[in-house]
Coordinates of C-alpha atoms and ligand atoms in Angstrom, one line a residue:
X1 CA 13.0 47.7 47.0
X2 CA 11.7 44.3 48.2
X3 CA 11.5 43.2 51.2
X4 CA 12.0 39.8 52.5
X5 CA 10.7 38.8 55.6
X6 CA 10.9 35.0 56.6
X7 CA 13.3 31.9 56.9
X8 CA 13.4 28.8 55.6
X9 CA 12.8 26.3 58.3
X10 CA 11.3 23.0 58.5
X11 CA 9.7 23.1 54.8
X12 CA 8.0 26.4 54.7
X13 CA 9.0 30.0 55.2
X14 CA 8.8 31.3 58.5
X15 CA 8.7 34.6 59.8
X16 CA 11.6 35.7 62.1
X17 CA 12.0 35.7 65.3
X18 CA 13.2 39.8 65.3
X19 CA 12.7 42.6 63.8
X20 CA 16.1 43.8 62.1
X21 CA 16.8 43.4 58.4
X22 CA 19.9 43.4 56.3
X23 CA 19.5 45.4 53.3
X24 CA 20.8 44.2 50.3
X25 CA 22.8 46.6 47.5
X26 CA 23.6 46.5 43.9
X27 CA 27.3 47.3 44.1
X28 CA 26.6 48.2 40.3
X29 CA 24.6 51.4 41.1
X30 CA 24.5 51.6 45.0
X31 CA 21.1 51.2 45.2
X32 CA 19.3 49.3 47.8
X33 CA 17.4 46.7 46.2
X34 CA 15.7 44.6 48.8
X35 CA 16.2 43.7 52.7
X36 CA 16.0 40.4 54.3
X37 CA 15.5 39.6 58.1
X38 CA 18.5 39.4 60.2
X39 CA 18.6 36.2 61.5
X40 CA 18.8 35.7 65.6
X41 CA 20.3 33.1 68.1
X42 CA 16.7 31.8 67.8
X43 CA 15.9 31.7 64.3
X44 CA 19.3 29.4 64.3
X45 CA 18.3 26.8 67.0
X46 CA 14.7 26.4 65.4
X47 CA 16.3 25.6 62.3
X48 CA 18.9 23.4 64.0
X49 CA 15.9 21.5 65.8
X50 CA 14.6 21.2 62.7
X51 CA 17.3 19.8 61.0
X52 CA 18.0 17.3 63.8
X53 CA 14.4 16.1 64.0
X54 CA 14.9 15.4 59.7
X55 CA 18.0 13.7 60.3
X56 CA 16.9 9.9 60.6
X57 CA 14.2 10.0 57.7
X58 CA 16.5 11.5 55.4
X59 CA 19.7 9.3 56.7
X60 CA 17.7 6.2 56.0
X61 CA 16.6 7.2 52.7
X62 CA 17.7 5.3 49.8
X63 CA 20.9 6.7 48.0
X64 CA 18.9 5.9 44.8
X65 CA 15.8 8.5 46.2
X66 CA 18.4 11.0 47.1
X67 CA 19.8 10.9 43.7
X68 CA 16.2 11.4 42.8
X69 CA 16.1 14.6 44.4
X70 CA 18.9 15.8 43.5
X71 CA 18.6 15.2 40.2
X72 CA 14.9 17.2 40.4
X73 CA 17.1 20.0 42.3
X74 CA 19.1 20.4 39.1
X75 CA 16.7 20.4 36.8
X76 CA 14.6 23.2 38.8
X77 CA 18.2 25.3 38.6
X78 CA 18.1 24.8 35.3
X79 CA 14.5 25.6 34.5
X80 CA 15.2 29.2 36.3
X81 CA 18.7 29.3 35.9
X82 CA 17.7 33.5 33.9
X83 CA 15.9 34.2 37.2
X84 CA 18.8 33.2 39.4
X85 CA 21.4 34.9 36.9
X86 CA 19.7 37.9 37.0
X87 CA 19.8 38.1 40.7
X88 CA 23.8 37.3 41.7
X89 CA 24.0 40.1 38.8
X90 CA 21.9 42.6 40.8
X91 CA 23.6 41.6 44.3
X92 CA 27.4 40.7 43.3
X93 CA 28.1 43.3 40.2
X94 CA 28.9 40.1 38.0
X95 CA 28.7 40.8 34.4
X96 CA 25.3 39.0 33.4
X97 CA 26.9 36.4 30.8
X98 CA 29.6 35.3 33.7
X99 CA 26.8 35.1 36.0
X100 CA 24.7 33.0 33.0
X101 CA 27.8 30.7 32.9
X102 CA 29.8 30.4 35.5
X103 CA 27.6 31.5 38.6
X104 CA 25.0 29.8 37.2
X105 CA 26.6 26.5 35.0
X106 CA 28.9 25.5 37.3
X107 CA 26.4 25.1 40.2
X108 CA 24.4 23.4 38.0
X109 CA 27.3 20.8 36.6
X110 CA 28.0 20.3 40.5
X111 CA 24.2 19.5 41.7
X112 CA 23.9 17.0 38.5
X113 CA 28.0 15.4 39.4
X114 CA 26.3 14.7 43.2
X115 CA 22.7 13.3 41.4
X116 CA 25.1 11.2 39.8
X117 CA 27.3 10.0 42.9
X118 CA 24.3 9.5 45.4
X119 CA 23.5 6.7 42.9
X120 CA 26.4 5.1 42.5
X121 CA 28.8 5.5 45.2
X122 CA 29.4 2.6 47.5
X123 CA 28.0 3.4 50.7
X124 CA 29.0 -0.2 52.1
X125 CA 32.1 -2.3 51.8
X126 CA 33.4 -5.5 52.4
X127 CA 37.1 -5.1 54.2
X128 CA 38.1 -8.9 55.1
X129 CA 36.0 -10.1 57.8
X130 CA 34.1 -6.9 58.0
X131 CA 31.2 -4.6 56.7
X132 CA 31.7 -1.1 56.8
X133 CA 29.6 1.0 56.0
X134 CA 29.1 5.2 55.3
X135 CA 27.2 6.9 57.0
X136 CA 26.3 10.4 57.4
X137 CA 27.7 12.5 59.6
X138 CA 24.9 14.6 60.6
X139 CA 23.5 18.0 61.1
X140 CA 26.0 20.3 59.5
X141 CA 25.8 23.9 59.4
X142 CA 27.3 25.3 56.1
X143 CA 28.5 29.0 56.1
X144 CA 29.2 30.6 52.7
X145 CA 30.9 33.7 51.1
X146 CA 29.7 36.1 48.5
X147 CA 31.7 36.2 46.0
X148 CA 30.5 32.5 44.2
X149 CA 26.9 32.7 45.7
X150 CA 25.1 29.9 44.3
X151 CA 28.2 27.7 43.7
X152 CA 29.3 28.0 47.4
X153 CA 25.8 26.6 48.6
X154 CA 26.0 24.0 46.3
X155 CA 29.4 22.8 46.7
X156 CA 28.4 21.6 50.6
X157 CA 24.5 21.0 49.9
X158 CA 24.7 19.1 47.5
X159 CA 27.2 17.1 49.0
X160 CA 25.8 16.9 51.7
X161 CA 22.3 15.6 50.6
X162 CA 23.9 12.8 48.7
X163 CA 25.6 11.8 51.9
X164 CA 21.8 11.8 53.9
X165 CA 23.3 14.7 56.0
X166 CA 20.7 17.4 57.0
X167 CA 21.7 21.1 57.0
X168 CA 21.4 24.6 57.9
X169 CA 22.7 27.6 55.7
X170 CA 24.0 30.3 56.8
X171 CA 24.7 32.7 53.0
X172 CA 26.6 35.6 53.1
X173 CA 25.4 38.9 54.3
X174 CA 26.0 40.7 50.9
X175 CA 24.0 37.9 48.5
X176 CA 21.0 36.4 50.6
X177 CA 19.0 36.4 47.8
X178 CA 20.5 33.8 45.7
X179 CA 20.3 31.7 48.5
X180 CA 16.9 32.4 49.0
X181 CA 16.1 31.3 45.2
X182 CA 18.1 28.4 46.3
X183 CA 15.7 27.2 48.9
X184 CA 13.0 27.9 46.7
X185 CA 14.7 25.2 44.4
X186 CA 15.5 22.7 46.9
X187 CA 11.7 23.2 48.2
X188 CA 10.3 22.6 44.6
X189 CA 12.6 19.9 44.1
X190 CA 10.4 17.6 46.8
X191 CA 13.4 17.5 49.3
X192 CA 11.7 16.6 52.4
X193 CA 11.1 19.4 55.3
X194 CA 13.5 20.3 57.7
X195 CA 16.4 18.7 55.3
X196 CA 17.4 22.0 54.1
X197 CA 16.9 25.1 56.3
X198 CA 18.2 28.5 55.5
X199 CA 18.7 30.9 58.1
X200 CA 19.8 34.7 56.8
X201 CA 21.9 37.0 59.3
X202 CA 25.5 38.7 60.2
X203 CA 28.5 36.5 60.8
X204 CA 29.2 36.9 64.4
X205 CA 25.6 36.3 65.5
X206 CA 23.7 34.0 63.4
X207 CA 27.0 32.3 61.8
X208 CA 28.5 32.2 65.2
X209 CA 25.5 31.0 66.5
X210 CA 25.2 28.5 63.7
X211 CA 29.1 27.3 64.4
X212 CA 28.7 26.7 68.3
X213 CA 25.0 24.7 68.4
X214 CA 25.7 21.9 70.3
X215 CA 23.3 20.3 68.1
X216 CA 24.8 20.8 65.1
X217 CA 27.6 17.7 63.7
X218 CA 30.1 19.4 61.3
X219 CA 30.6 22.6 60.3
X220 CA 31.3 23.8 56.7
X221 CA 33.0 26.7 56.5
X222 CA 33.9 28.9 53.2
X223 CA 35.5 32.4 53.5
X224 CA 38.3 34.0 55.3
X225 CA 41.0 32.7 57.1
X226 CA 40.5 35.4 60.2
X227 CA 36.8 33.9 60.0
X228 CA 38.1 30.0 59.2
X229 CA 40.5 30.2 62.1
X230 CA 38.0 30.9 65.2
X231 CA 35.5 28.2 63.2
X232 CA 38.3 25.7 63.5
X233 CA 38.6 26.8 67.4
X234 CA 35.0 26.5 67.7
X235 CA 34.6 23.0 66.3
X236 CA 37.7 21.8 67.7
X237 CA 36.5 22.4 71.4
X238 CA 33.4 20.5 70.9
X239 CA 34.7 18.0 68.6
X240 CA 32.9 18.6 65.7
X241 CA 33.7 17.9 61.9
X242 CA 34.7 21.0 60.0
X243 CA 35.7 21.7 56.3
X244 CA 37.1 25.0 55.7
X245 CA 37.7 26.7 52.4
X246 CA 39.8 29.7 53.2
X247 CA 41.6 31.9 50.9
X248 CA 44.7 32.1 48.6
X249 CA 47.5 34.0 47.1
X250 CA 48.0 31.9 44.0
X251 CA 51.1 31.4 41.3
X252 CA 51.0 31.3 37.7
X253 CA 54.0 30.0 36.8
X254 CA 55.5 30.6 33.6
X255 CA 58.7 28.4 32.7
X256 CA 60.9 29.8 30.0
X257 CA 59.6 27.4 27.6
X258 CA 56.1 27.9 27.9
X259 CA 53.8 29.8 24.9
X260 CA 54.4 33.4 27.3
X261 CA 51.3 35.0 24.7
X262 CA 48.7 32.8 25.9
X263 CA 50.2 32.1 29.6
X264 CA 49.7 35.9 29.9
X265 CA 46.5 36.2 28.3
X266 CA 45.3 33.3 30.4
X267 CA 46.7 34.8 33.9
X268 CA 45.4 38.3 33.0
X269 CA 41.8 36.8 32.2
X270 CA 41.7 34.5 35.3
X271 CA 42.7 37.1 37.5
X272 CA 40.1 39.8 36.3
X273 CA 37.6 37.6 35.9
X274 CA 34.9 38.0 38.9
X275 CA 36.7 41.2 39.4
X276 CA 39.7 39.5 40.9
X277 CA 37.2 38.4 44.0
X278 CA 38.3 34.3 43.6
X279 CA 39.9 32.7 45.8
X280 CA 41.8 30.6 43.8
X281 CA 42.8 33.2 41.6
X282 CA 46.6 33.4 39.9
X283 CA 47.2 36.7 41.5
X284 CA 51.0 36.2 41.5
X285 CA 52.6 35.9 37.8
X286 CA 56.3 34.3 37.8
X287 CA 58.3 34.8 35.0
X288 CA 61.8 34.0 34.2
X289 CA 63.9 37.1 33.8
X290 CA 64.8 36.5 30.7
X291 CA 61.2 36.9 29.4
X292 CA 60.1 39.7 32.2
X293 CA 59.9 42.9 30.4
X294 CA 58.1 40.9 27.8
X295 CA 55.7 39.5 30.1
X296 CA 54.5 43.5 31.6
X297 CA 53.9 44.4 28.1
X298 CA 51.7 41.8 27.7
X299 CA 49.9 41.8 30.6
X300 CA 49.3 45.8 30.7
X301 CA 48.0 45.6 27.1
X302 CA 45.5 42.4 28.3
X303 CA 44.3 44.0 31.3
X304 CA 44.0 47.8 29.5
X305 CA 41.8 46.1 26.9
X306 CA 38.9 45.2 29.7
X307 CA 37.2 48.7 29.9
X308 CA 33.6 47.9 30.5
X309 CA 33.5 44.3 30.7
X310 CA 35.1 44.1 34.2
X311 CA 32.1 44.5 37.5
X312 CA 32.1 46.2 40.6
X313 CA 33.7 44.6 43.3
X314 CA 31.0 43.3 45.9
X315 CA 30.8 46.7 48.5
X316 CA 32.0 50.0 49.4
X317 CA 34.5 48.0 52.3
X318 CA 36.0 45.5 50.0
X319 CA 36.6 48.8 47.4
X320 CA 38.0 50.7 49.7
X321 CA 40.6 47.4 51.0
X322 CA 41.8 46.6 47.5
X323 CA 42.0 50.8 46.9
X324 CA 44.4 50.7 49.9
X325 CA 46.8 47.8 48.7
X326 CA 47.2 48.9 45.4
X327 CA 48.2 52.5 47.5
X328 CA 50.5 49.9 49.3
X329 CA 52.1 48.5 46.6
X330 CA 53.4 51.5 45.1
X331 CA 54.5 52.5 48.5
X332 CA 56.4 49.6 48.9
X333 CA 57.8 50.4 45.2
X334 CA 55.7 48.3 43.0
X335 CA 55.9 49.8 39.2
X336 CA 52.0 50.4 38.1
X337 CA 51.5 49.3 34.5
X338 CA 47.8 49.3 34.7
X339 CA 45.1 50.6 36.4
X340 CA 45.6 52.3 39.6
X341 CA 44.0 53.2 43.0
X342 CA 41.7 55.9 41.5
X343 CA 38.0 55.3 41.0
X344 CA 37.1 54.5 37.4
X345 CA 33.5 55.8 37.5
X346 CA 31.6 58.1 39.5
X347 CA 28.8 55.4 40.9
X348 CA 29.1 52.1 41.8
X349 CA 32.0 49.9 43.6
X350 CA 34.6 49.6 40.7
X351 CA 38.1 49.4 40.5
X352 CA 40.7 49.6 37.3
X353 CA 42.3 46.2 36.7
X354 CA 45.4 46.8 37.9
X355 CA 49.0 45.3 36.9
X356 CA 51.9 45.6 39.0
X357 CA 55.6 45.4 37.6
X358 CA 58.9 45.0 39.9
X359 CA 57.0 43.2 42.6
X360 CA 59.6 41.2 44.6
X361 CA 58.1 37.8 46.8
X362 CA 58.1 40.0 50.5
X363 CA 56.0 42.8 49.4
X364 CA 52.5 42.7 50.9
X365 CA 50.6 43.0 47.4
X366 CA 52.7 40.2 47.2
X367 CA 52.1 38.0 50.5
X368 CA 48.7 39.2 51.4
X369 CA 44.8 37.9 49.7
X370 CA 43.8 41.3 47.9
X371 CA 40.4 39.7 46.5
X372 CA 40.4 42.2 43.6
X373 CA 41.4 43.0 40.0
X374 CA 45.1 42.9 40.8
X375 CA 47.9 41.1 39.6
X376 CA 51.4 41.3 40.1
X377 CA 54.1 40.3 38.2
X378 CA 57.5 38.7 39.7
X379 CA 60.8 38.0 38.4
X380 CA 62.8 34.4 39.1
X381 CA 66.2 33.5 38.0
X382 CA 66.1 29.9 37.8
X383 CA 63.8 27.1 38.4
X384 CA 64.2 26.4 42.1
X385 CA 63.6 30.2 42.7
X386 CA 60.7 30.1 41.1
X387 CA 59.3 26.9 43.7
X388 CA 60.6 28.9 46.1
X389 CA 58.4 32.2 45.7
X390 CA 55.4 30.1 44.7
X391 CA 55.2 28.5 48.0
X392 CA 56.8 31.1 49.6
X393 CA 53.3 32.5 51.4
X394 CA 50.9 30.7 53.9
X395 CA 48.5 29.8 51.4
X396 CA 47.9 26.9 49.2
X397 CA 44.9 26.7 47.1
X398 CA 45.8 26.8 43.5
X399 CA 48.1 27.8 40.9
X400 CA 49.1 27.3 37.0
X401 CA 52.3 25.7 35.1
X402 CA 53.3 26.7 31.9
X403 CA 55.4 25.2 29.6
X404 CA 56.5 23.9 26.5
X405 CA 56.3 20.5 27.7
X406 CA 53.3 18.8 29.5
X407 CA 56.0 16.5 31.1
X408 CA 58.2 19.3 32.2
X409 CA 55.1 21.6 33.9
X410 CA 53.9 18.3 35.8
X411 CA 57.4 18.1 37.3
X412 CA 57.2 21.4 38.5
X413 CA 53.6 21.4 39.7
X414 CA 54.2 18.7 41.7
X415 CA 56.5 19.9 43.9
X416 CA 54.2 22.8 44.5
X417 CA 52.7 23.3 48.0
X418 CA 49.1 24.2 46.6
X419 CA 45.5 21.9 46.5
X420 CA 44.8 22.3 42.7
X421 CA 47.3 23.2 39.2
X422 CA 45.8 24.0 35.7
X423 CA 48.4 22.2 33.7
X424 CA 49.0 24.7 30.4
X425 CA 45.4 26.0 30.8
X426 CA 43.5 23.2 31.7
X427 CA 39.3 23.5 32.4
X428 CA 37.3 23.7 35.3
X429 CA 36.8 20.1 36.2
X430 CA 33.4 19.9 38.6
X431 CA 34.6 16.5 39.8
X432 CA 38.0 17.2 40.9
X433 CA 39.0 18.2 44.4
X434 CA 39.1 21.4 45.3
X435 CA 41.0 22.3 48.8
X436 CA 43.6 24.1 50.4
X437 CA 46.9 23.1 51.4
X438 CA 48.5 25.3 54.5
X439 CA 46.6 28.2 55.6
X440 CA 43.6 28.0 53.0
X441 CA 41.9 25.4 54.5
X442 CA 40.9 21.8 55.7
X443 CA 39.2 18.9 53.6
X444 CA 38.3 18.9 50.1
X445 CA 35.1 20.1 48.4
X446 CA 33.6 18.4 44.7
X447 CA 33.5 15.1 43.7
X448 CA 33.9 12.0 45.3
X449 CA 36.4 13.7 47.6
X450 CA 34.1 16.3 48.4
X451 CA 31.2 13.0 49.1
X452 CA 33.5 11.8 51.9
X453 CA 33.7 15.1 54.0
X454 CA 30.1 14.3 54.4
X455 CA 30.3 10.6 55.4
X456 CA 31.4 8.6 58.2
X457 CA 32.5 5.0 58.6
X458 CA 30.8 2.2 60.7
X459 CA 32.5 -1.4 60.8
X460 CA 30.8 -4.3 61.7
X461 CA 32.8 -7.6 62.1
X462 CA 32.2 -11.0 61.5
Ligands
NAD1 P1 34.1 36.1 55.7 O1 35.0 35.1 56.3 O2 34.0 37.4 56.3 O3 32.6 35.5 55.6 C1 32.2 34.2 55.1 C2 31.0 33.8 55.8 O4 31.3 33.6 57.2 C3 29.8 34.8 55.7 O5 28.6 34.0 55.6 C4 29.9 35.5 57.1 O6 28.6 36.0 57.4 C5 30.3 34.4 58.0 N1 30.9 34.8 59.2 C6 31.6 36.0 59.5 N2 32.0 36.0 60.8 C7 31.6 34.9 61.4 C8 31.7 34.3 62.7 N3 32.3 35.0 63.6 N4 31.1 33.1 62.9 C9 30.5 32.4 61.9 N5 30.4 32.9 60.7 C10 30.9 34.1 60.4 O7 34.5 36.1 54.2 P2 33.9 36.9 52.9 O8 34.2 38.3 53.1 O9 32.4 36.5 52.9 O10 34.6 36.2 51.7 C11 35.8 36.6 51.3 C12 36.9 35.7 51.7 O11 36.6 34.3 51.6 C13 38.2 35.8 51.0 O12 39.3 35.9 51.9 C14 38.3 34.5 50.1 O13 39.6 34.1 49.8 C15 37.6 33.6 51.0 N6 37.0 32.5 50.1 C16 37.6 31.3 50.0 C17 37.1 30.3 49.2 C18 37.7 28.9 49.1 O14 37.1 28.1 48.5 N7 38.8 28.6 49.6 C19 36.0 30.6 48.4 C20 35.4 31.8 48.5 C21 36.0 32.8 49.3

């Protein structure tokens, strides 16, 4: 086991201010693998002061030398990208090829999109008889989940560089080490002290701590709605900028005319994949009743074929939370066609991806965020049915159209109440916004759209 002891604040590492740690385990094999301080209400406000003091130098920095750095950042992600895919292996579960290319490509596609938008985006406009310009909003404090480590620090750092923001991080209590291989980047990238400060630590002290500093502009908020709710109250009372990326309850929506073999082999894969803990995931599958029992087959058969290639999920609590909603969806008279509630192996956090049959649009497995290796498969009758159980839950972040037709899925995705649709299967695009309508969040991360969170405007008149 290793242990950590230290914070990144104002350039260097710094040891912290008390004496507890957080221990850190592979949910793989259950074994403790390292511990890293627990960060206090002081830890927080000395990298909050040190942030603050950073904030003019880096504000008045040249896009064009920001662009610099972050183009530097990407290529020291890059140089150790086997280092940092071998750690979110060790402390998410991730199968180590996922972590090779998602965990660890997409970050990287992200850091070099914002290298590429701190040198070209118009920070200053002419609007008639005015100037206005965009500036940075400030200090922000950027709170992150587990279950996309690296790509979750990016997806507001980066960002937030570009824009000549400072920031303090806040990771996850259950993956502090990729974040602390993040700081080591950002440090050997030549970003400039106190411009990126880490801070380790539980949610309700050092995030909550992180949220309220009066010194601290916008708050950027990834995880739960519970969690995203009270950060909203937070910033709200003291007027601060907040982004929050909450969670979802997705639809893959098959029309009858779609190709159902690879909308089902899609859904299954896109589900499973990160063992189900996405919050965008397609963890409700709607097909047209004339296609249904069609549709099971193929999904039991797609999600029985993943045996070994699926990970843990992240702890003993979140194993224990999706165990007791699959329970809840037979209860509520779900038909099981894969997997189960039973633990697969003896050691380690895993879970059977699971497929549920007969699933109708009130059931909880149906309503509530599982964040596991569970679909569920409804039934609709005609078209507007089917609009009506996709948005019929409180979330909005994503969701899929299928259909024979590109013209015919657009239609339908369209009238969809959800931030994002993959149109027949379409990629991973790192420049497209990515945000919640409804309950999964506020504001819009990647891309340009994901540039302006970070920026305020300034007219002058003349
Ligand atoms: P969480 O909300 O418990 O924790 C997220 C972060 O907030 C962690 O760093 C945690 O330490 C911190 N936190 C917890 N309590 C806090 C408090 N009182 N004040 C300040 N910070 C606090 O969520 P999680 O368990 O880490 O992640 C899983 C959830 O996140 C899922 O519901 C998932 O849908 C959601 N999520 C959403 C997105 C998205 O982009 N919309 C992405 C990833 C995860």
């Amino acid at each position: 086991m290793k242990h950590h002891d230290g914070m990144y604040i104002d350039g260097a590492w710094r040891p912290a201010a008390g004496p507890d740690v957080i221990e850190v385990v592979n949910p793989a094999d259950e074994q403790v693998i390292a511990a890293v301080p627990a960060g206090t209400v002081e830890d927080v406000d000395a990298a909050v002061r040190a942030a603050r003091r950073a904030l003019p130098g880096w504000a008045a920095t040249p896009p064009a030398e920001r662009a610099a750095r972050l183009a530097a950042l990407r290529d020291v992600l890059v140089a150790r990208k086997d280092e940092i895919a071998g750690t979110v292996t060790a402390e998410l579960g991730s199968p180590l090829k996922f972590s090779e290319a998602v965990h660890v490509g997409a970050p990287i596609a992200v850091a070099g999109s914002y290298a590429e938008l701190a040198a070209t985006h118009a920070f200053e406009e002419k609007v008639g008889n005015s100037t206005v310009y965009q500036e940075p909003v400030g200090v922000v404090a950027a709170i992150t989940p587990w279950n996309y480590p690296l790509h979750q620090i990016v997806a507001k750092a980066a960002p937030a560089l570009a824009a000549g923001c400072t920031i303090v991080l806040k990771p996850a209590e259950d993956t502090p080490l990729t974040a602390r291989l993040f700081a080591e980047a950002v440090h050997e990238a030549g970003v400039p002290a106190g411009v990126f400060n880490l801070v380790t630590g539980a949610g309700p002290v050092a995030g909550q701590a992180l949220a309220e500093h009066p010194e601290v502009d916008m708050v950027s908020f990834t995880g739960s709605t519970a969690v995203g709710r009270r950060i909203g109250a937070v910033a709200g009372a003291a007027v601060k900028r907040v982004a929050l990326e909450l969670g979802g309850k997705s639809a893959n929506v098959i029309l009858p005319t779609a190709d159902l073999a690879k909308a089902v082999n899609v859904g299954v894969a896109n589900v499973m994949s990160n063992s189900g803990q996405t919050c965008s995931a397609w963890t409700r599958m709607l097909v047209h009743t004339s296609r249904y029992d069609e549709a099971v087959e193929l999904a039991a058969a797609a999600a029985g074929k993943y045996g070994d290639r699926i990970g843990p999920v992240v702890n003993a609590k979140q194993r224990e939370r999706v165990r007791g909603y699959i329970e809840k969806g037979v209860a509520e008279g779900a038909r099981l066609v894969a997997g189960g509630p039973e633990a697969p192996r003896e050691r380690g956090y895993y879970v059977s991806p699971t497929v549920f049959a007969d699933v109708t649009p009130e059931m909880t497995v149906a309503q509530e965020e599982i964040f596991g290796p569970v679909l569920t498969i409804l039934r609709y009758e005609d078209e507007e049915d089917a609009l009506r159980i996709a948005n019929g839950t409180v979330y909005g972040l994503a969701g899929a159209v299928w259909a024979g037709d590109e013209a015919e899925a657009v239609a339908f995705a369209r009238r969809m109440e959800t931030g994002q649709v993959d149109i027949n299967g379409g990629r991973f695009n790192p420049l497209a916004p990515f945000g919640g309508y409804k309950q999964s969040g506020v504001g819009r991360e990647l891309g340009a759209h994901g540039l302006s969170e970070y920026l305020q405007t300034k007219s002058l008149q003349f």
